[in-house]
PDB file of C-alpha atoms and ligand atoms in Angstrom:
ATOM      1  CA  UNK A 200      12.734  14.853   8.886  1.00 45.00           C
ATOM      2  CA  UNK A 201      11.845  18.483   8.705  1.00 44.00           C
ATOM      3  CA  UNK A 202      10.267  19.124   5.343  1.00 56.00           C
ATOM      4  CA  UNK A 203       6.678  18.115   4.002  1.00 58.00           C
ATOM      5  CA  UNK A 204       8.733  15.428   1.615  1.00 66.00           C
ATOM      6  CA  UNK A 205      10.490  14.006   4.450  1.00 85.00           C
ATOM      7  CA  UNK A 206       7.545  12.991   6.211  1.00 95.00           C
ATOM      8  CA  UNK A 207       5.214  12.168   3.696  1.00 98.00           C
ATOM      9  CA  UNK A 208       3.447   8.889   3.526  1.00 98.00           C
ATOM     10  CA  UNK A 209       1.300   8.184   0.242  1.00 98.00           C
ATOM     11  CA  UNK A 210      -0.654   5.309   1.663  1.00 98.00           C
ATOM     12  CA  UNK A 211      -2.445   4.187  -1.664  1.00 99.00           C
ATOM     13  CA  UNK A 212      -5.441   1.741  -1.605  1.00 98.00           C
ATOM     14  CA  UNK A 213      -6.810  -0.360  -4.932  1.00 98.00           C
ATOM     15  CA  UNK A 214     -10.280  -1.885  -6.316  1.00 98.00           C
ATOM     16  CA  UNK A 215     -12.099  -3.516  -4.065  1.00 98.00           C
ATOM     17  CA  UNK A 216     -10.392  -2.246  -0.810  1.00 98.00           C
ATOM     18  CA  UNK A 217     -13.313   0.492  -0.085  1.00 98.00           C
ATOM     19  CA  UNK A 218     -15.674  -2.787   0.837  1.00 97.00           C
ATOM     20  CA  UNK A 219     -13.476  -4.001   3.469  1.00 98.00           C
ATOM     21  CA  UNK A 220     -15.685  -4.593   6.648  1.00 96.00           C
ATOM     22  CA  UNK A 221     -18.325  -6.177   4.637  1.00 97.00           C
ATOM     23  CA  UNK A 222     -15.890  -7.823   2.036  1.00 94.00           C
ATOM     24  CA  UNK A 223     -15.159 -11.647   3.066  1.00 96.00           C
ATOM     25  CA  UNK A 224     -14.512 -10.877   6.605  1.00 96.00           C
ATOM     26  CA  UNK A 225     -13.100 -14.275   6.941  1.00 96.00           C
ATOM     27  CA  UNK A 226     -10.395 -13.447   4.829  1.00 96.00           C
ATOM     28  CA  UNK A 227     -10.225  -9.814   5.084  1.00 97.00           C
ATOM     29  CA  UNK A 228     -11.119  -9.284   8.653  1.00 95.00           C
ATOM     30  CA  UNK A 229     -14.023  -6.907  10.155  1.00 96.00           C
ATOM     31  CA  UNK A 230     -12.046  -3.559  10.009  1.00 98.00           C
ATOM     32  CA  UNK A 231     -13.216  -1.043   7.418  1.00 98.00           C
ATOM     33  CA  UNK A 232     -10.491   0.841   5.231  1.00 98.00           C
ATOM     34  CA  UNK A 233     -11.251   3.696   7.386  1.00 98.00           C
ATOM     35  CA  UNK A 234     -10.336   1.922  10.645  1.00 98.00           C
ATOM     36  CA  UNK A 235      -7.009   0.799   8.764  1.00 98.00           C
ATOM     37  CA  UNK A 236      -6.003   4.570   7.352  1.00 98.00           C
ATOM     38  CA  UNK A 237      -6.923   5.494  11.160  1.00 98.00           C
ATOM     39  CA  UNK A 238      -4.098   3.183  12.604  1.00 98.00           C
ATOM     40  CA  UNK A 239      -1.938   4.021   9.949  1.00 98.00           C
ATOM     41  CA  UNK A 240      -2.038   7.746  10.880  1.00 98.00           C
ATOM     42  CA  UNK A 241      -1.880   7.091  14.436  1.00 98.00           C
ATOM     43  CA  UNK A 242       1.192   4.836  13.676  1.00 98.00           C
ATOM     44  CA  UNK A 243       2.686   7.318  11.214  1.00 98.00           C
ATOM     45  CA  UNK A 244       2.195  10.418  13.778  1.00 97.00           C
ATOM     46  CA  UNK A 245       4.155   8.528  16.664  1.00 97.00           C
ATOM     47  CA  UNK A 246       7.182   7.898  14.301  1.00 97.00           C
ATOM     48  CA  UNK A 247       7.029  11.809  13.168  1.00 96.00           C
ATOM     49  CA  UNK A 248       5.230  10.898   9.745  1.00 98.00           C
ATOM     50  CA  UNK A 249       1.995  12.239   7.787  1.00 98.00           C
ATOM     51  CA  UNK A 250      -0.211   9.917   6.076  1.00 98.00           C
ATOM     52  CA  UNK A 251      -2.103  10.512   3.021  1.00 98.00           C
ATOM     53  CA  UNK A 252      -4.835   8.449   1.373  1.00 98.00           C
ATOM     54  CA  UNK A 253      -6.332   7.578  -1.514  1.00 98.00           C
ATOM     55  CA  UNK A 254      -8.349   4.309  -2.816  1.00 98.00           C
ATOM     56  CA  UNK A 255      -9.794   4.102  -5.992  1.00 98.00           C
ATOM     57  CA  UNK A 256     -10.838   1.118  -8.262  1.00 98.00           C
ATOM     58  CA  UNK A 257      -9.289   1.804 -11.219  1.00 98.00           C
ATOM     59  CA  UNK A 258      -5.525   1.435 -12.232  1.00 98.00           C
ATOM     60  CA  UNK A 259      -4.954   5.064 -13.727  1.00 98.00           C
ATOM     61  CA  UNK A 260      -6.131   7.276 -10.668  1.00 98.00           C
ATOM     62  CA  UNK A 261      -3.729   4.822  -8.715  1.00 98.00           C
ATOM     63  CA  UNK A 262      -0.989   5.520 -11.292  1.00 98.00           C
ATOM     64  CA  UNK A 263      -1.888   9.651 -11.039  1.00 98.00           C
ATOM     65  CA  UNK A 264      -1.250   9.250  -7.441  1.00 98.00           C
ATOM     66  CA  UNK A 265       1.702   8.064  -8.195  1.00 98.00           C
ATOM     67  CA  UNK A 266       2.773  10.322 -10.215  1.00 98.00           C
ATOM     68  CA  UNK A 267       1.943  13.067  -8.604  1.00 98.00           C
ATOM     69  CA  UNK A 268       4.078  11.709  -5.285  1.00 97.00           C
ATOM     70  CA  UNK A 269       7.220  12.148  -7.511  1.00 96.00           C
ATOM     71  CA  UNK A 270       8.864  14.953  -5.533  1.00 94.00           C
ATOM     72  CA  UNK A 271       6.376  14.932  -2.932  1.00 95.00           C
ATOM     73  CA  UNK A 272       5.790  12.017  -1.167  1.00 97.00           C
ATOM     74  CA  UNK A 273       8.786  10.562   1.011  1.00 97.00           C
ATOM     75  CA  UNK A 274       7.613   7.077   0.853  1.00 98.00           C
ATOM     76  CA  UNK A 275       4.677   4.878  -0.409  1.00 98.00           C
ATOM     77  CA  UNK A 276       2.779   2.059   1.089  1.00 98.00           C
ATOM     78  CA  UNK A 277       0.491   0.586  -0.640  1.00 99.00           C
ATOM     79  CA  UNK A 278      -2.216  -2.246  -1.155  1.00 98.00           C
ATOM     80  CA  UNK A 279      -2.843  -2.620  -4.434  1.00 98.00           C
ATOM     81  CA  UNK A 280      -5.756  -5.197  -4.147  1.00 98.00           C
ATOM     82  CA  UNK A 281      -6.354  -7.292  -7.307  1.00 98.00           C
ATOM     83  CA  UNK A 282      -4.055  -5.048  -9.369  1.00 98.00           C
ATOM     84  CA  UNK A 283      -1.226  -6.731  -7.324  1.00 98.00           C
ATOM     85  CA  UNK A 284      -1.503  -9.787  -9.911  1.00 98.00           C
ATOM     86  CA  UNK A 285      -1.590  -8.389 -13.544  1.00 98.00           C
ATOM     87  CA  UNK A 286      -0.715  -4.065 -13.180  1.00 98.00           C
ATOM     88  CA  UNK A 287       1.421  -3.419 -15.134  1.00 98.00           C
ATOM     89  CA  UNK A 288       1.128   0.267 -15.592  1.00 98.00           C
ATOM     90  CA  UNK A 289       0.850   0.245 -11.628  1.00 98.00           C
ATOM     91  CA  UNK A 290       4.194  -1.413 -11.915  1.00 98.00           C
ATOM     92  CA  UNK A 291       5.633   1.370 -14.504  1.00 98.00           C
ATOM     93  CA  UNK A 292       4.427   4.083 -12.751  1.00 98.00           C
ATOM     94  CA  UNK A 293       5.749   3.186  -9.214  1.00 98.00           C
ATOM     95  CA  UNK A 294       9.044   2.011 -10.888  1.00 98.00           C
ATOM     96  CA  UNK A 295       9.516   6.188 -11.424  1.00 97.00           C
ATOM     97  CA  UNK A 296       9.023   6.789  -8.036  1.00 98.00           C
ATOM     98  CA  UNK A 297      12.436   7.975  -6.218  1.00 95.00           C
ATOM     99  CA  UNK A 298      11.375   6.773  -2.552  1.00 97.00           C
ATOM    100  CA  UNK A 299      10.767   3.130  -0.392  1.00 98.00           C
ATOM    101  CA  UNK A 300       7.982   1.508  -1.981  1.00 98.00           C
ATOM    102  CA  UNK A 301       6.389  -1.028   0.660  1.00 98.00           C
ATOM    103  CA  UNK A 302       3.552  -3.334  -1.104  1.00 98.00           C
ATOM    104  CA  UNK A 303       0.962  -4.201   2.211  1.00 98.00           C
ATOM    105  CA  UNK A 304      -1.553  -6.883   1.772  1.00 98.00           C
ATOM    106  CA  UNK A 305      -4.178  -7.321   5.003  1.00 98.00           C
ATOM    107  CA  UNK A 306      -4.102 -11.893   3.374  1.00 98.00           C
ATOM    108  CA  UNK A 307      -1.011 -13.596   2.448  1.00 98.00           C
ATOM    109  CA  UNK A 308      -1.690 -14.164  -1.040  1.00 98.00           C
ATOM    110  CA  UNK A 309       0.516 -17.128  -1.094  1.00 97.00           C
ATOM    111  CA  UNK A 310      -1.168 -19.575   0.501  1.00 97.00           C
ATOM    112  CA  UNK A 311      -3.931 -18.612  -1.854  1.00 97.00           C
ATOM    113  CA  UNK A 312      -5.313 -19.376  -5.435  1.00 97.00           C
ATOM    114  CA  UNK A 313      -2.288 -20.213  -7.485  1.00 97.00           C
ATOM    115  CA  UNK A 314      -3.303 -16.903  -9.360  1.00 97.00           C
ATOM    116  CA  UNK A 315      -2.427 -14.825  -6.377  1.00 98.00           C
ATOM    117  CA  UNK A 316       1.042 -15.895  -6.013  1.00 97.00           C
ATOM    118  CA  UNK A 317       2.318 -13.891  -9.064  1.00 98.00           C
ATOM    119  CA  UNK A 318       2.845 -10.292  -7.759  1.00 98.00           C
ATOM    120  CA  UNK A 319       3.643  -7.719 -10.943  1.00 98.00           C
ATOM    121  CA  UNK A 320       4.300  -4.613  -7.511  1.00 98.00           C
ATOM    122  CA  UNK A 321       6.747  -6.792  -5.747  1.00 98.00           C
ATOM    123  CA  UNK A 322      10.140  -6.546  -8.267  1.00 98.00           C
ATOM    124  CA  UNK A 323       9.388  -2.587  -7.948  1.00 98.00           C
ATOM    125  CA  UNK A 324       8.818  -2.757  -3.568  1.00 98.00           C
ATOM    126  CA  UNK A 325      11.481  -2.106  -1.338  1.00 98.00           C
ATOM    127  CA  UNK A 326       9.460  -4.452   0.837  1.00 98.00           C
ATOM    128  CA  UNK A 327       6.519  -6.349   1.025  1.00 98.00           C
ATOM    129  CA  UNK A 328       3.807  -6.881   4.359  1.00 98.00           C
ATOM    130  CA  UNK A 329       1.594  -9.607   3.848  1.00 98.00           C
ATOM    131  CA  UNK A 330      -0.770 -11.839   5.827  1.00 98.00           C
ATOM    132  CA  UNK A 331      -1.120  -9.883   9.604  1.00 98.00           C
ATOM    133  CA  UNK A 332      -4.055  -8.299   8.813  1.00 98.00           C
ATOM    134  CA  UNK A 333      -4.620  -4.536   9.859  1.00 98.00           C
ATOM    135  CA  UNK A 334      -1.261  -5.238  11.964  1.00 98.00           C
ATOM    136  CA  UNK A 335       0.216  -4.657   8.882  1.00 98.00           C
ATOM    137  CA  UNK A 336      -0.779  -0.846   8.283  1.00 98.00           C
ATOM    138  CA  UNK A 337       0.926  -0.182  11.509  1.00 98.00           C
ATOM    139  CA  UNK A 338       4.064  -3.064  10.567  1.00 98.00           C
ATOM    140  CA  UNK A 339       4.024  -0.632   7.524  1.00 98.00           C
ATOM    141  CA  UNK A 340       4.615   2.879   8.894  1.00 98.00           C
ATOM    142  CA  UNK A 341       7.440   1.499  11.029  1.00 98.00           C
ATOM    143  CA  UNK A 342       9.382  -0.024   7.877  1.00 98.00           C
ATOM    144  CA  UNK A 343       8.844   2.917   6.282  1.00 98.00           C
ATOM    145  CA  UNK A 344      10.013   4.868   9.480  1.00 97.00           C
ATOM    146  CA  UNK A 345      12.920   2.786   9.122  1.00 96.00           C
ATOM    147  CA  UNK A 346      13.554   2.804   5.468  1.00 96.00           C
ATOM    148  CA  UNK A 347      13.855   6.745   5.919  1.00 96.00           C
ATOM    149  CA  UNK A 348      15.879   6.698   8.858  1.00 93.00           C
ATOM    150  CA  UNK A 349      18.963   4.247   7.466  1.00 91.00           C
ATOM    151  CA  UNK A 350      17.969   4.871   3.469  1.00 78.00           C
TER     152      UNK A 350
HETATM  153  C1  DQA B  95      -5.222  -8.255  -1.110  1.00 68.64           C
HETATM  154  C2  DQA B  95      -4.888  -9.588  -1.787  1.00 68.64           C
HETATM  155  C3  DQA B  95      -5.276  -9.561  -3.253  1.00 68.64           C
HETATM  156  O1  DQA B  95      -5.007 -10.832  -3.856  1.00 68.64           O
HETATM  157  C4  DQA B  95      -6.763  -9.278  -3.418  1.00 68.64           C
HETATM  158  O2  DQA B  95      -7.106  -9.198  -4.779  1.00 68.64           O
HETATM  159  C5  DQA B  95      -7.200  -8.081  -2.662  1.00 68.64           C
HETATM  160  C6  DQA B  95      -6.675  -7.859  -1.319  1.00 68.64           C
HETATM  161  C7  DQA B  95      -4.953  -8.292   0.404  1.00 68.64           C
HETATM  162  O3  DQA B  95      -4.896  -7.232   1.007  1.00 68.64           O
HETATM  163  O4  DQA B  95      -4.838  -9.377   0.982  1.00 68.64           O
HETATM  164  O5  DQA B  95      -8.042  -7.320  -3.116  1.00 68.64           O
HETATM  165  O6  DQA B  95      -4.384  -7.251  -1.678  1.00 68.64           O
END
């Protein structure tokens, strides 16, 4: 893993995700999105990776991320909040990308609301991480670590 591309990691963060800290701790835990992008990098660096990051709350910046990874980006993670249950486009978009796809989530949205157990990201994830919290930005580098080591 020489090149840029080969050690890429577009971690990719939807709506909703830049209130985590204050954002039903219960459920989402005390770490801010900050803290988790921290451990990811940390993570990432060990296994020889680069992280970036982006969070926004609507659908098409996510998707221009995306898009713009095509070529670029070796792998993306990403959590893709609410978006997860009904994005479509989201789903198009990361459909074109040529890499691992790993879909995160910090709950395990199925032993939720019956509306959270439909996930529109998984059929186009190489793998999904759900329910270990901010464990799962780090549970995330190493699959992707992985992925790009045996893919
Ligand atoms: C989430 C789960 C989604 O159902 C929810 O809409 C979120 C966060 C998670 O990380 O557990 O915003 O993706």
């Amino acid at each position: 893993m020489t090149n840029l591309k080969g050690r890429l990691v577009l971690l990719l963060s939807g709506p909703n995700l830049n209130l985590l800290g204050v954002r039903e701790p219960a459920i989402y835990g005390a770490d801010t999105l900050e803290d988790h992008v921290a451990a990811a990098s940390k993570a990432a660096a060990q296994l020889g990776l680069e992280v970036e990051h982006h969070q926004s709350n609507s659908e098409g910046a996510l998707i221009d991320h995306v898009h713009e990874a095509r070529g670029r980006a070796a792998a993306i993670v990403i959590n893709p909040g609410a978006l997860t249950h009904y994005g479509w486009s989201l789903h198009d978009a990361l459909r074109a990308f040529e890499g691992p796809i790993v879909e995160l989530h910090l709950s395990n949205p199925d032993a939720r609301e019956p509306w959270r157990r439909t996930s529109v990201i998984t059929p186009v994830a190489t793998g999904c991480i759900t329910g270990f919290g901010g464990h799962g930005y780090r549970l995330a580098m190493d699959a992707v670590a992985h992925l790009l080591r045996t893919g």
